[in-house]
Amino acid sequence: RQIITEEEEKTRIQNDIRILTERLAKVNESLAKKMAQRNEFDKTIAETEAAYMKVGVYLVHRLNANEVLFLSL
């Protein structure tokens, strides 16, 4: 009787492990996709910030050039 009980428990545990393994695989896959998306967003944000900085530097130079031109009049 004990053998049958333990075999049933073993079967239940093996089934639980299979279910949890499948769930873990799905979570890992979802996490990998989300991390890839986040990395892509971070890259886009960094590129956008760099572009804005270039525009800002350009505008400062243009303003300074206009100021010099205005003062020389």
PDB file of C-alpha atoms in Angstrom:
ATOM      1  CA  ARG A   1       0.000   0.000   0.000  1.00  0.00           C
ATOM      2  CA  GLN A   2       2.824   2.434   0.818  1.00  0.00           C
ATOM      3  CA  ILE A   3       4.501   1.708  -2.488  1.00  0.00           C
ATOM      4  CA  ILE A   4       1.360   2.579  -4.425  1.00  0.00           C
ATOM      5  CA  THR A   5       0.892   5.771  -2.408  1.00  0.00           C
ATOM      6  CA  GLU A   6       4.472   6.866  -3.026  1.00  0.00           C
ATOM      7  CA  GLU A   7       4.248   6.010  -6.728  1.00  0.00           C
ATOM      8  CA  GLU A   8       1.115   8.159  -6.987  1.00  0.00           C
ATOM      9  CA  GLU A   9       2.884  10.989  -5.190  1.00  0.00           C
ATOM     10  CA  LYS A  10       5.859  10.599  -7.518  1.00  0.00           C
ATOM     11  CA  THR A  11       3.551  10.820 -10.527  1.00  0.00           C
ATOM     12  CA  ARG A  12       1.882  13.966  -9.143  1.00  0.00           C
ATOM     13  CA  ILE A  13       5.240  15.583  -8.440  1.00  0.00           C
ATOM     14  CA  GLN A  14       6.516  14.723 -11.920  1.00  0.00           C
ATOM     15  CA  ASN A  15       3.387  16.259 -13.419  1.00  0.00           C
ATOM     16  CA  ASP A  16       3.840  19.394 -11.292  1.00  0.00           C
ATOM     17  CA  ILE A  17       7.448  19.633 -12.454  1.00  0.00           C
ATOM     18  CA  ARG A  18       6.363  19.329 -16.097  1.00  0.00           C
ATOM     19  CA  ILE A  19       3.741  22.054 -15.668  1.00  0.00           C
ATOM     20  CA  LEU A  20       6.149  24.357 -13.841  1.00  0.00           C
ATOM     21  CA  THR A  21       8.863  23.741 -16.435  1.00  0.00           C
ATOM     22  CA  GLU A  22       6.454  24.760 -19.202  1.00  0.00           C
ATOM     23  CA  ARG A  23       5.431  27.876 -17.274  1.00  0.00           C
ATOM     24  CA  LEU A  24       9.061  28.762 -16.655  1.00  0.00           C
ATOM     25  CA  ALA A  25       9.840  28.434 -20.362  1.00  0.00           C
ATOM     26  CA  LYS A  26       6.949  30.759 -21.234  1.00  0.00           C
ATOM     27  CA  VAL A  27       8.013  33.316 -18.626  1.00  0.00           C
ATOM     28  CA  ASN A  28      11.621  33.182 -19.851  1.00  0.00           C
ATOM     29  CA  GLU A  29      10.487  33.701 -23.441  1.00  0.00           C
ATOM     30  CA  SER A  30       8.265  36.631 -22.481  1.00  0.00           C
ATOM     31  CA  LEU A  31      11.018  38.163 -20.374  1.00  0.00           C
ATOM     32  CA  ALA A  32      13.549  37.847 -23.199  1.00  0.00           C
ATOM     33  CA  LYS A  33      11.171  39.631 -25.608  1.00  0.00           C
ATOM     34  CA  LYS A  34      10.488  42.412 -23.122  1.00  0.00           C
ATOM     35  CA  MET A  35      14.179  42.886 -22.387  1.00  0.00           C
ATOM     36  CA  ALA A  36      14.926  43.101 -26.112  1.00  0.00           C
ATOM     37  CA  GLN A  37      12.182  45.711 -26.509  1.00  0.00           C
ATOM     38  CA  ARG A  38      13.501  47.671 -23.551  1.00  0.00           C
ATOM     39  CA  ASN A  39      17.013  47.610 -25.002  1.00  0.00           C
ATOM     40  CA  GLU A  40      15.647  48.860 -28.326  1.00  0.00           C
ATOM     41  CA  PHE A  41      13.739  51.648 -26.543  1.00  0.00           C
ATOM     42  CA  ASP A  42      16.867  52.614 -24.594  1.00  0.00           C
ATOM     43  CA  LYS A  43      18.846  52.743 -27.852  1.00  0.00           C
ATOM     44  CA  THR A  44      16.194  54.909 -29.506  1.00  0.00           C
ATOM     45  CA  ILE A  45      16.085  57.239 -26.510  1.00  0.00           C
ATOM     46  CA  ALA A  46      19.876  57.574 -26.492  1.00  0.00           C
ATOM     47  CA  GLU A  47      19.924  58.326 -30.229  1.00  0.00           C
ATOM     48  CA  THR A  48      17.151  60.894 -29.833  1.00  0.00           C
ATOM     49  CA  GLU A  49      18.921  62.567 -26.920  1.00  0.00           C
ATOM     50  CA  ALA A  50      22.141  62.718 -28.946  1.00  0.00           C
ATOM     51  CA  ALA A  51      20.283  64.301 -31.878  1.00  0.00           C
ATOM     52  CA  TYR A  52      18.690  66.904 -29.590  1.00  0.00           C
ATOM     53  CA  MET A  53      22.089  67.698 -28.110  1.00  0.00           C
ATOM     54  CA  LYS A  54      23.521  68.281 -31.601  1.00  0.00           C
ATOM     55  CA  VAL A  55      20.607  70.562 -32.436  1.00  0.00           C
ATOM     56  CA  GLY A  56      21.090  72.412 -29.150  1.00  0.00           C
ATOM     57  CA  VAL A  57      24.801  72.917 -29.773  1.00  0.00           C
ATOM     58  CA  TYR A  58      24.083  74.098 -33.306  1.00  0.00           C
ATOM     59  CA  LEU A  59      21.488  76.580 -32.053  1.00  0.00           C
ATOM     60  CA  VAL A  60      23.846  77.941 -29.411  1.00  0.00           C
ATOM     61  CA  HIS A  61      26.525  78.473 -32.060  1.00  0.00           C
ATOM     62  CA  ARG A  62      24.037  80.168 -34.366  1.00  0.00           C
ATOM     63  CA  LEU A  63      22.780  82.415 -31.566  1.00  0.00           C
ATOM     64  CA  ASN A  64      26.331  83.338 -30.639  1.00  0.00           C
ATOM     65  CA  ALA A  65      27.140  84.088 -34.286  1.00  0.00           C
ATOM     66  CA  ASN A  66      24.022  86.239 -34.605  1.00  0.00           C
ATOM     67  CA  GLU A  67      24.893  88.048 -31.374  1.00  0.00           C
ATOM     68  CA  VAL A  68      28.393  88.808 -32.648  1.00  0.00           C
ATOM     69  CA  LEU A  69      26.920  89.983 -35.953  1.00  0.00           C
ATOM     70  CA  PHE A  70      24.345  92.153 -34.159  1.00  0.00           C
ATOM     71  CA  LEU A  71      26.942  93.684 -31.852  1.00  0.00           C
ATOM     72  CA  SER A  72      29.202  94.518 -34.767  1.00  0.00           C
ATOM     73  CA  LEU A  73      26.498  96.576 -36.448  1.00  0.00           C
TER      74      LEU A  73
END
